[in-house]
Short mmCIF file of C-alpha atoms and ligand atoms in Angstrom, two decimals:
data_model
loop_
_atom_site.label_atom_id
_atom_site.label_comp_id
_atom_site.label_asym_id
_atom_site.label_seq_id
_atom_site.Cartn_x
_atom_site.Cartn_y
_atom_site.Cartn_z
CA MET H 1 117.48 67.79 114.54
CA LYS H 2 119.08 69.23 111.25
CA ALA H 3 119.06 73.11 110.18
CA LEU H 4 120.47 74.78 107.44
CA LEU H 5 120.93 78.72 107.81
CA LEU H 6 121.14 80.55 104.57
CA GLU H 7 122.26 84.16 103.66
CA LYS H 8 124.61 85.09 106.57
CA VAL H 9 121.95 84.55 109.23
CA HIS H 10 123.22 86.14 112.45
CA ILE H 11 126.05 83.90 114.18
CA VAL H 12 123.79 83.66 117.54
CA ALA H 13 121.38 81.80 114.87
CA LYS H 14 123.71 79.25 115.05
CA ASN H 15 125.11 79.12 118.48
CA LEU H 16 121.70 78.89 119.95
CA LEU H 17 120.88 75.94 117.36
CA GLN H 18 123.42 73.91 118.38
CA ASP H 19 122.76 74.87 122.17
CA ALA H 20 120.14 72.73 121.58
CA ASP H 21 121.41 70.02 119.95
CA PHE H 22 120.79 70.85 116.67
CA SER H 23 123.08 69.96 113.78
CA VAL H 24 123.85 73.07 111.89
CA GLN H 25 125.25 74.08 107.83
CA GLU H 26 125.50 77.29 106.91
CA HIS H 27 125.58 78.22 103.42
CA ALA H 28 126.11 82.10 102.76
CA PRO H 29 124.19 83.01 99.61
CA SER H 30 120.47 83.28 99.21
CA GLU H 31 119.02 80.26 97.66
CA THR H 32 115.95 79.08 95.21
CA GLY H 33 114.87 76.63 92.87
CA ALA H 34 116.41 73.31 91.98
CA SER H 35 119.95 74.53 93.93
CA LEU H 36 117.52 75.10 97.34
CA ILE H 37 115.88 71.55 97.01
CA SER H 38 119.35 69.91 96.50
CA LYS H 39 120.68 71.64 100.14
CA LEU H 40 117.18 70.68 101.79
CA ASN H 41 117.35 66.74 101.52
CA ASP H 42 117.37 65.73 105.53
CA VAL H 43 117.00 69.10 106.39
CA ASP H 44 114.00 69.60 109.30
CA VAL H 45 114.20 73.61 110.14
CA LEU H 46 115.82 76.04 107.33
CA GLY H 47 116.52 79.44 108.19
CA ILE H 48 116.78 82.26 105.38
CA ARG H 49 116.87 86.50 105.05
CA SER H 50 114.65 87.95 102.57
CA LYS H 51 116.39 86.70 99.83
CA SER H 52 116.11 82.99 99.36
CA LEU H 53 112.47 81.93 97.97
CA VAL H 54 110.76 79.05 99.24
CA THR H 55 108.52 78.37 96.82
CA LYS H 56 105.27 75.86 96.46
CA ASP H 57 108.04 73.84 94.06
CA VAL H 58 110.58 73.72 96.72
CA ILE H 59 108.64 73.09 99.68
CA LYS H 60 106.64 70.10 98.09
CA VAL H 61 109.56 67.97 97.19
CA CYS H 62 111.33 68.60 100.83
CA PRO H 63 108.99 66.34 103.01
CA ASP H 64 111.80 66.34 105.91
CA LEU H 65 111.09 70.09 106.46
CA LYS H 66 109.29 70.76 109.49
CA ALA H 67 109.63 74.63 110.23
CA ILE H 68 111.10 77.76 108.24
CA GLY H 69 112.63 80.88 110.33
CA ALA H 70 112.79 83.97 108.37
CA TYR H 71 115.43 85.82 110.36
CA CYS H 72 113.68 89.19 108.93
CA ILE H 73 110.44 91.24 109.64
CA GLY H 74 108.51 90.03 106.13
CA THR H 75 107.47 86.21 104.83
CA ASN H 76 106.54 87.35 101.23
CA GLN H 77 109.56 85.00 100.45
CA ILE H 78 107.67 81.96 101.34
CA ASP H 79 104.73 80.41 100.17
CA LEU H 80 102.87 80.12 102.94
CA GLU H 81 100.22 78.76 101.71
CA GLN H 82 101.86 75.96 100.62
CA ALA H 83 103.85 75.39 103.74
CA THR H 84 100.92 75.09 105.72
CA LYS H 85 99.35 72.48 103.60
CA SER H 86 102.75 70.73 104.12
CA GLY H 87 102.46 70.88 107.50
CA ILE H 88 105.47 73.38 108.20
CA ALA H 89 105.38 75.99 110.44
CA VAL H 90 106.80 79.53 109.60
CA PHE H 91 108.19 81.98 112.21
CA ASN H 92 109.64 85.67 111.64
CA ALA H 93 110.87 88.21 113.84
CA PRO H 94 108.06 90.87 113.89
CA PHE H 95 109.27 93.25 116.46
CA SER H 96 113.37 92.77 116.75
CA ASN H 97 113.78 95.91 114.75
CA THR H 98 111.19 97.89 116.64
CA ARG H 99 113.70 99.95 118.81
CA SER H 100 116.05 100.80 115.91
CA VAL H 101 113.26 102.20 113.37
CA ALA H 102 111.90 104.50 116.25
CA GLU H 103 115.61 105.84 116.93
CA LEU H 104 116.11 106.71 113.42
CA VAL H 105 113.00 108.48 113.47
CA ILE H 106 114.14 110.40 116.45
CA SER H 107 117.50 111.36 115.20
CA GLU H 108 115.34 112.31 111.84
CA ILE H 109 113.00 114.68 113.87
CA ILE H 110 116.13 116.43 115.01
CA ALA H 111 118.33 116.67 112.02
CA LEU H 112 115.24 118.38 110.03
CA SER H 113 114.40 121.08 112.75
CA ARG H 114 118.29 121.88 112.52
CA GLY H 115 118.79 121.79 108.89
CA LEU H 116 121.70 119.34 110.02
CA PHE H 117 122.02 117.81 106.50
CA THR H 118 121.84 121.05 104.09
CA LYS H 119 124.61 122.46 106.88
CA ALA H 120 126.67 119.28 106.82
CA PHE H 121 126.25 119.62 103.12
CA GLN H 122 127.83 122.77 102.60
CA MET H 123 130.34 121.98 105.06
CA HIS H 124 131.98 119.34 103.03
CA GLN H 125 131.71 121.55 99.90
CA GLY H 126 133.44 124.47 101.89
CA VAL H 127 130.93 126.59 102.28
CA TRP H 128 130.75 128.24 106.26
CA ASN H 129 127.06 129.16 106.88
CA LYS H 130 126.54 129.85 110.76
CA SER H 131 122.66 130.91 111.36
CA SER H 132 119.80 130.24 113.61
CA ASN H 133 117.02 131.00 110.94
CA GLY H 134 114.85 128.34 110.32
CA CYS H 135 116.60 125.77 112.73
CA TYR H 136 114.11 125.09 115.95
CA GLU H 137 114.24 122.82 119.15
CA VAL H 138 112.06 120.08 118.99
CA ARG H 139 111.21 120.68 122.29
CA GLY H 140 107.90 121.71 123.21
CA LYS H 141 106.92 120.71 119.61
CA ARG H 142 103.95 118.60 118.57
CA LEU H 143 104.83 114.75 117.05
CA GLY H 144 101.85 113.58 114.99
CA ILE H 145 102.18 109.79 114.44
CA ILE H 146 100.29 107.68 112.22
CA GLY H 147 99.95 103.90 113.37
CA TYR H 148 100.22 104.35 116.49
CA GLY H 149 101.48 99.98 116.80
CA HIS H 150 104.76 98.46 117.88
CA ILE H 151 106.94 101.11 116.40
CA GLY H 152 104.49 104.09 116.77
CA SER H 153 104.12 103.68 120.48
CA GLN H 154 107.86 103.14 121.02
CA LEU H 155 108.65 106.69 119.07
CA GLY H 156 105.99 108.14 120.94
CA ILE H 157 107.66 107.22 124.52
CA LEU H 158 111.33 108.55 123.11
CA ALA H 159 110.02 111.42 121.49
CA GLU H 160 108.26 112.50 124.89
CA SER H 161 111.73 112.15 126.67
CA LEU H 162 112.69 114.84 124.57
CA GLY H 163 109.97 117.20 125.43
CA LEU H 164 107.82 116.56 122.21
CA LYS H 165 103.98 116.59 122.40
CA VAL H 166 102.86 113.47 121.34
CA HIS H 167 99.50 112.79 119.41
CA TYR H 168 98.76 109.67 117.29
CA TYR H 169 95.73 108.35 114.95
CA ASP H 170 95.23 104.91 114.57
CA ILE H 171 92.32 103.26 113.17
CA GLN H 172 92.17 100.62 116.15
CA LYS H 173 91.63 101.85 119.48
CA LYS H 174 95.03 102.18 121.28
CA LEU H 175 96.09 102.57 124.92
CA PRO H 176 97.97 105.96 125.09
CA LEU H 177 101.22 105.31 126.99
CA GLY H 178 102.90 107.90 128.85
CA ASN H 179 100.68 111.56 127.69
CA ALA H 180 100.03 110.76 124.00
CA VAL H 181 96.83 111.78 123.26
CA SER H 182 94.71 109.87 120.50
CA GLU H 183 93.17 111.68 117.64
CA SER H 184 89.91 111.38 116.48
CA THR H 185 90.58 112.15 112.76
CA LEU H 186 93.54 111.92 110.28
CA LYS H 187 92.90 115.79 109.30
CA LYS H 188 92.89 116.84 112.82
CA LEU H 189 96.48 115.22 113.48
CA LEU H 190 97.73 116.58 110.31
CA SER H 191 96.58 120.26 110.84
CA ASN H 192 98.34 120.15 114.41
CA SER H 193 101.51 118.76 114.00
CA ASP H 194 104.95 120.36 114.12
CA PHE H 195 106.09 116.80 112.95
CA ILE H 196 104.28 113.52 111.27
CA SER H 197 105.54 110.28 110.86
CA LEU H 198 104.25 107.53 109.40
CA HIS H 199 104.36 103.71 111.23
CA VAL H 200 101.23 102.21 109.21
CA PRO H 201 101.46 98.91 107.16
CA LEU H 202 100.86 98.89 103.51
CA THR H 203 96.87 98.46 103.01
CA GLU H 204 94.64 99.65 100.55
CA GLN H 205 93.41 102.32 103.04
CA THR H 206 97.11 103.15 103.29
CA GLN H 207 98.28 103.04 99.56
CA ASN H 208 99.28 107.04 98.96
CA MET H 209 97.88 107.88 102.60
CA ILE H 210 99.57 111.44 102.20
CA GLY H 211 98.94 112.89 98.67
CA GLU H 212 98.60 116.49 97.89
CA LYS H 213 95.08 116.75 99.63
CA GLU H 214 96.86 115.71 103.13
CA LEU H 215 99.95 117.48 102.53
CA GLU H 216 97.45 121.01 102.20
CA ILE H 217 95.84 120.14 105.35
CA MET H 218 99.56 119.84 107.16
CA LYS H 219 100.85 122.81 109.00
CA LYS H 220 103.06 125.14 107.29
CA GLY H 221 106.70 124.70 108.23
CA SER H 222 106.12 121.35 109.21
CA PHE H 223 108.14 117.90 108.39
CA LEU H 224 107.20 114.80 107.00
CA ILE H 225 108.74 111.26 108.34
CA ASN H 226 107.90 108.18 106.23
CA ALA H 227 109.83 104.90 107.67
CA SER H 228 106.69 102.62 106.94
CA ARG H 229 106.25 101.48 103.78
CA GLY H 230 107.36 103.21 100.04
CA THR H 231 103.89 103.78 98.57
CA VAL H 232 102.03 104.74 101.80
CA VAL H 233 103.26 108.76 100.56
CA ASP H 234 102.59 110.48 96.83
CA LEU H 235 106.17 111.32 96.59
CA GLN H 236 105.76 113.37 93.44
CA ALA H 237 103.08 115.49 95.49
CA LEU H 238 105.49 115.93 98.65
CA LYS H 239 108.11 117.12 96.16
CA LYS H 240 105.82 119.92 95.08
CA PHE H 241 104.89 120.90 98.91
CA LEU H 242 109.00 120.64 99.64
CA LYS H 243 109.71 122.85 96.92
CA SER H 244 106.85 125.71 97.49
CA GLY H 245 107.82 125.68 101.49
CA HIS H 246 105.02 124.67 102.60
CA ILE H 247 106.56 121.28 103.73
CA ALA H 248 110.26 122.58 105.47
CA GLY H 249 111.81 119.15 104.98
CA ALA H 250 111.15 115.93 105.04
CA ALA H 251 113.07 112.14 105.48
CA ILE H 252 111.79 109.19 103.85
CA ASP H 253 113.63 105.62 104.29
CA VAL H 254 111.15 103.90 102.31
CA PHE H 255 110.30 103.90 98.14
CA PRO H 256 108.05 102.51 96.25
CA LYS H 257 110.71 101.24 93.73
CA GLU H 258 113.62 100.05 95.71
CA PRO H 259 117.06 98.39 93.96
CA LYS H 260 117.27 94.56 94.73
CA GLU H 261 121.18 94.69 95.57
CA ASN H 262 123.26 97.14 97.23
CA LEU H 263 124.92 99.94 94.93
CA ASP H 264 122.57 99.38 92.05
CA GLU H 265 121.74 102.73 90.95
CA PHE H 266 118.64 104.43 93.02
CA SER H 267 116.49 107.75 91.35
CA SER H 268 113.71 109.58 93.30
CA PRO H 269 112.02 112.76 92.48
CA LEU H 270 113.10 114.05 96.12
CA GLN H 271 116.60 113.62 95.13
CA LYS H 272 118.60 117.39 95.32
CA LEU H 273 115.66 118.96 97.35
CA GLU H 274 117.11 120.77 100.47
CA ASN H 275 116.53 119.67 104.05
CA VAL H 276 115.14 116.05 102.62
CA ILE H 277 116.95 113.16 104.34
CA LEU H 278 116.79 110.19 102.07
CA THR H 279 117.78 106.66 103.61
CA PRO H 280 118.21 103.20 101.74
CA HIS H 281 115.73 101.32 103.69
CA ILE H 282 117.89 101.31 107.38
CA GLY H 283 115.25 101.76 109.70
CA GLY H 284 115.50 98.31 111.56
CA SER H 285 119.26 97.92 109.98
CA THR H 286 121.35 97.77 112.94
CA GLU H 287 123.68 95.24 114.35
CA GLU H 288 121.44 95.08 117.79
CA ALA H 289 118.30 93.95 115.41
CA GLN H 290 119.76 91.33 113.50
CA GLU H 291 121.66 89.82 116.69
CA ALA H 292 117.95 90.30 118.23
CA ILE H 293 116.08 88.64 115.19
CA GLY H 294 118.80 85.85 115.59
CA VAL H 295 117.33 85.17 118.83
CA GLU H 296 113.78 85.55 118.32
CA VAL H 297 113.47 83.34 115.32
CA SER H 298 115.65 80.58 116.62
CA GLU H 299 114.16 80.61 120.32
CA SER H 300 111.00 80.19 117.87
CA LEU H 301 112.10 77.24 116.10
CA ILE H 302 113.92 75.20 119.14
CA LYS H 303 110.57 75.85 120.97
CA TYR H 304 108.43 74.64 118.46
CA ILE H 305 110.62 71.51 117.74
CA ASN H 306 111.14 70.66 121.09
CA THR H 307 107.89 70.91 122.70
CA GLY H 308 105.67 71.56 119.44
CA ASP H 309 104.48 75.60 120.79
CA SER H 310 103.71 77.16 117.62
CA SER H 311 103.02 80.52 119.11
CA GLY H 312 104.20 83.14 117.17
CA ALA H 313 104.08 81.44 113.89
CA VAL H 314 102.42 83.06 111.09
CA ASN H 315 100.89 80.55 109.21
CA PHE H 316 99.98 78.05 111.92
CA PRO H 317 96.91 77.59 114.57
CA HIS H 318 98.43 78.51 117.85
CA LEU H 319 99.49 75.53 120.62
CA HIS H 320 100.91 77.41 123.43
CA LEU H 321 102.85 74.23 124.84
CA ARG H 322 104.64 73.74 128.09
CA THR H 323 107.95 71.75 128.05
CA LEU H 324 107.49 68.17 128.64
CA GLN H 325 108.68 67.19 132.19
CA GLU H 326 107.53 63.53 131.68
CA GLY H 327 105.87 61.61 129.10
CA PHE H 328 105.12 61.48 126.01
CA ARG H 329 103.82 63.93 123.54
CA ILE H 330 102.25 63.42 119.62
CA LEU H 331 101.91 66.25 117.59
CA ASN H 332 99.86 65.48 114.34
CA VAL H 333 99.28 68.25 111.80
CA HIS H 334 95.88 67.45 109.62
CA LYS H 335 93.96 68.71 107.21
CA ASN H 336 91.27 70.79 108.63
CA VAL H 337 88.03 68.15 108.22
CA PRO H 338 85.21 66.95 110.66
CA GLY H 339 86.17 63.69 112.67
CA VAL H 340 90.12 63.66 112.50
CA LEU H 341 90.13 64.10 116.75
CA GLY H 342 87.70 60.79 117.09
CA ALA H 343 89.79 59.16 114.63
CA ILE H 344 92.94 59.34 116.50
CA ASN H 345 91.87 58.93 119.63
CA LYS H 346 90.36 55.58 118.90
CA ILE H 347 93.70 54.93 117.06
CA ILE H 348 95.06 55.50 121.00
CA SER H 349 92.21 53.95 122.87
CA GLU H 350 92.75 50.67 120.75
CA TYR H 351 96.48 50.60 122.19
CA ASN H 352 95.44 51.14 125.57
CA VAL H 353 97.55 54.23 126.09
CA ASN H 354 96.04 57.18 128.42
CA ILE H 355 95.94 60.58 127.17
CA SER H 356 96.87 62.97 129.82
CA SER H 357 95.95 66.25 127.92
CA GLN H 358 95.07 67.35 124.76
CA GLN H 359 95.07 70.76 122.52
CA LEU H 360 93.74 71.36 119.16
CA ALA H 361 93.60 74.57 117.12
CA THR H 362 92.76 75.43 113.92
CA ASN H 363 92.99 77.75 111.01
CA SER H 364 91.00 77.33 107.38
CA ILE H 365 93.82 74.87 106.32
CA ILE H 366 94.66 72.85 109.07
CA GLY H 367 94.35 71.66 112.46
CA TYR H 368 96.85 71.32 115.28
CA LEU H 369 97.09 68.37 117.58
CA ALA H 370 99.24 68.30 120.95
CA MET H 371 98.46 64.87 123.04
CA ASP H 372 100.45 63.98 125.84
CA LEU H 373 100.55 60.57 126.94
CA GLU H 374 101.79 58.92 129.84
CA LYS H 375 103.26 56.01 128.82
CA LYS H 376 105.56 55.65 125.24
CA PRO H 377 103.23 54.39 122.26
CA LYS H 378 104.27 51.61 120.10
CA GLN H 379 105.50 53.04 116.95
CA GLU H 380 102.80 51.32 114.98
CA VAL H 381 100.81 53.90 116.58
CA ILE H 382 102.23 56.87 115.17
CA GLU H 383 102.94 55.56 111.51
CA LYS H 384 98.63 54.42 111.81
CA ILE H 385 98.18 58.22 112.99
CA GLN H 386 100.10 59.55 109.73
CA ASP H 387 98.67 56.60 107.61
CA LEU H 388 95.43 58.65 108.15
CA GLU H 389 94.36 60.28 104.94
CA THR H 390 93.84 63.48 107.15
CA SER H 391 97.64 63.55 108.59
CA ILE H 392 100.23 66.10 106.74
CA GLN H 393 103.14 65.72 109.84
CA THR H 394 103.14 63.42 112.46
CA ARG H 395 105.78 63.60 115.52
CA ILE H 396 106.68 62.20 118.70
CA ILE H 397 108.64 64.23 121.46
CA PHE H 398 109.63 62.91 125.08
P1 LIG Q 401 102.29 97.29 113.86
O1 LIG Q 401 101.45 96.62 113.04
O2 LIG Q 401 102.51 97.01 115.22
O3 LIG Q 401 101.39 98.87 113.78
C1 LIG Q 401 101.06 99.32 112.60
C2 LIG Q 401 99.66 100.25 113.31
O4 LIG Q 401 99.07 100.89 112.42
C3 LIG Q 401 98.45 99.52 113.52
O5 LIG Q 401 98.24 100.31 115.13
C4 LIG Q 401 97.49 99.60 113.19
O6 LIG Q 401 96.20 99.33 113.56
C5 LIG Q 401 97.75 100.89 112.59
N1 LIG Q 401 96.65 101.08 111.20
C6 LIG Q 401 96.58 100.06 109.95
N2 LIG Q 401 96.15 100.81 109.27
C7 LIG Q 401 95.90 102.42 109.80
C8 LIG Q 401 95.49 102.97 108.80
N3 LIG Q 401 94.92 103.46 107.68
N4 LIG Q 401 95.40 104.54 109.93
C9 LIG Q 401 96.18 104.79 110.94
N5 LIG Q 401 96.75 103.79 111.65
C10 LIG Q 401 96.76 102.45 111.10
O7 LIG Q 401 103.37 97.66 112.82
P2 LIG Q 401 105.34 98.14 113.40
O8 LIG Q 401 105.70 96.93 113.80
O9 LIG Q 401 104.75 99.26 114.03
O10 LIG Q 401 105.26 98.62 112.06
C11 LIG Q 401 104.66 99.74 110.84
C12 LIG Q 401 105.33 99.80 109.60
O11 LIG Q 401 106.90 100.18 109.82
C13 LIG Q 401 105.13 98.93 108.47
O12 LIG Q 401 104.36 99.67 107.44
C14 LIG Q 401 106.48 98.24 108.50
O13 LIG Q 401 106.88 97.56 107.03
C15 LIG Q 401 107.37 99.34 108.67
N6 LIG Q 401 109.07 98.90 108.95
C16 LIG Q 401 109.57 99.63 108.59
C17 LIG Q 401 111.19 98.97 108.64
C18 LIG Q 401 112.28 99.63 108.04
O14 LIG Q 401 113.57 99.41 107.80
N7 LIG Q 401 111.85 101.35 107.80
C19 LIG Q 401 111.21 98.39 109.55
C20 LIG Q 401 110.48 97.81 110.23
C21 LIG Q 401 109.26 98.05 109.82
#
């Protein structure tokens, strides 16, 4: 199998793929369009980060491509619908930077509570300002977490170890970890918390979730932290409440408009306000997270290629397949229409091959079939299956 890794994916990815007998090529820049197509000749597996664009046009002319690894969290840079239609499984690393985000938020809770950034800034300007006014321990304070998913719940555990009381609000019923308390309404959470930290995805419901009305409800002197998505907080409204002192400080890592490249100009209504920490979307940006992403995505790709296991794929029906100890496995991706299984079984039975197990999963576009056989089928069996009008990709592993 041939893999192409773009955009300086962590070295661990290359090592893992090579250990699994992939031939690996690397190419540091991001790629798109014709230039990307020219590099995908014979490539079975493509690894990218967030900047390469794998469009419909690219996918359509790369018949050898079997899987794409997005060595990041998001998959917006890939035309997932076309990838699915072309039988290409796409994997990402949704949890590899969870801990990094939670740790950043912990540091911000303490930094905000002690006015750390204002004091450090004054020192750099030659101003000595030793005072305990408005500086607090975080022990015993209440942290309100909005969105108790992977990051929110991890944050809750870390915060409890510092003595914070953790409350959360989530639209789904979630198991409270440690001593965390679930709040029935957002209003209750906002009105009783000393710190509010947002960990929701961007949806219609979460767009501008924190605006004037919500900031008004928040406790006077409380702090707001947003490391989720930029448009979840109305920054003009937040500015107003920071200036009035109703909100004592904020830490913002994500913005409605973020510059594309490092060193590009950045502007925000929150610039130059006291006790406001602005960071360039670095919640998940740690060496550990990059390495974890390299491991998680590579392992998914290797498992998919070597066993057909599609667990965790963002666009594919999930088949949890064991490693093949003996025999042969045919993997067939097909259009999700009636009668496919019957047609494939008919071909197999014509050649008198015994099927030892069969698994099928579907989504709205495709079906994914794994069929274990006791003896090796003739090459023409694979060809006949692939020649079915419904077949998209067919391969055999052993
Ligand atoms: P997740 O999917 O595990 O958790 C999100 C939680 O929010 C779920 O429990 C969901 O039920 C809840 N939720 C959804 N809509 C809600 C609503 N209207 N009200 C209350 N709760 C709601 O996601 P995860 O991995 O914890 O990530 C959370 C956010 O963090 C995402 O927006 C992600 O983009 C962002 N993120 C930011 C990073 C950074 O560098 N700053 C890095 C990684 C993720």
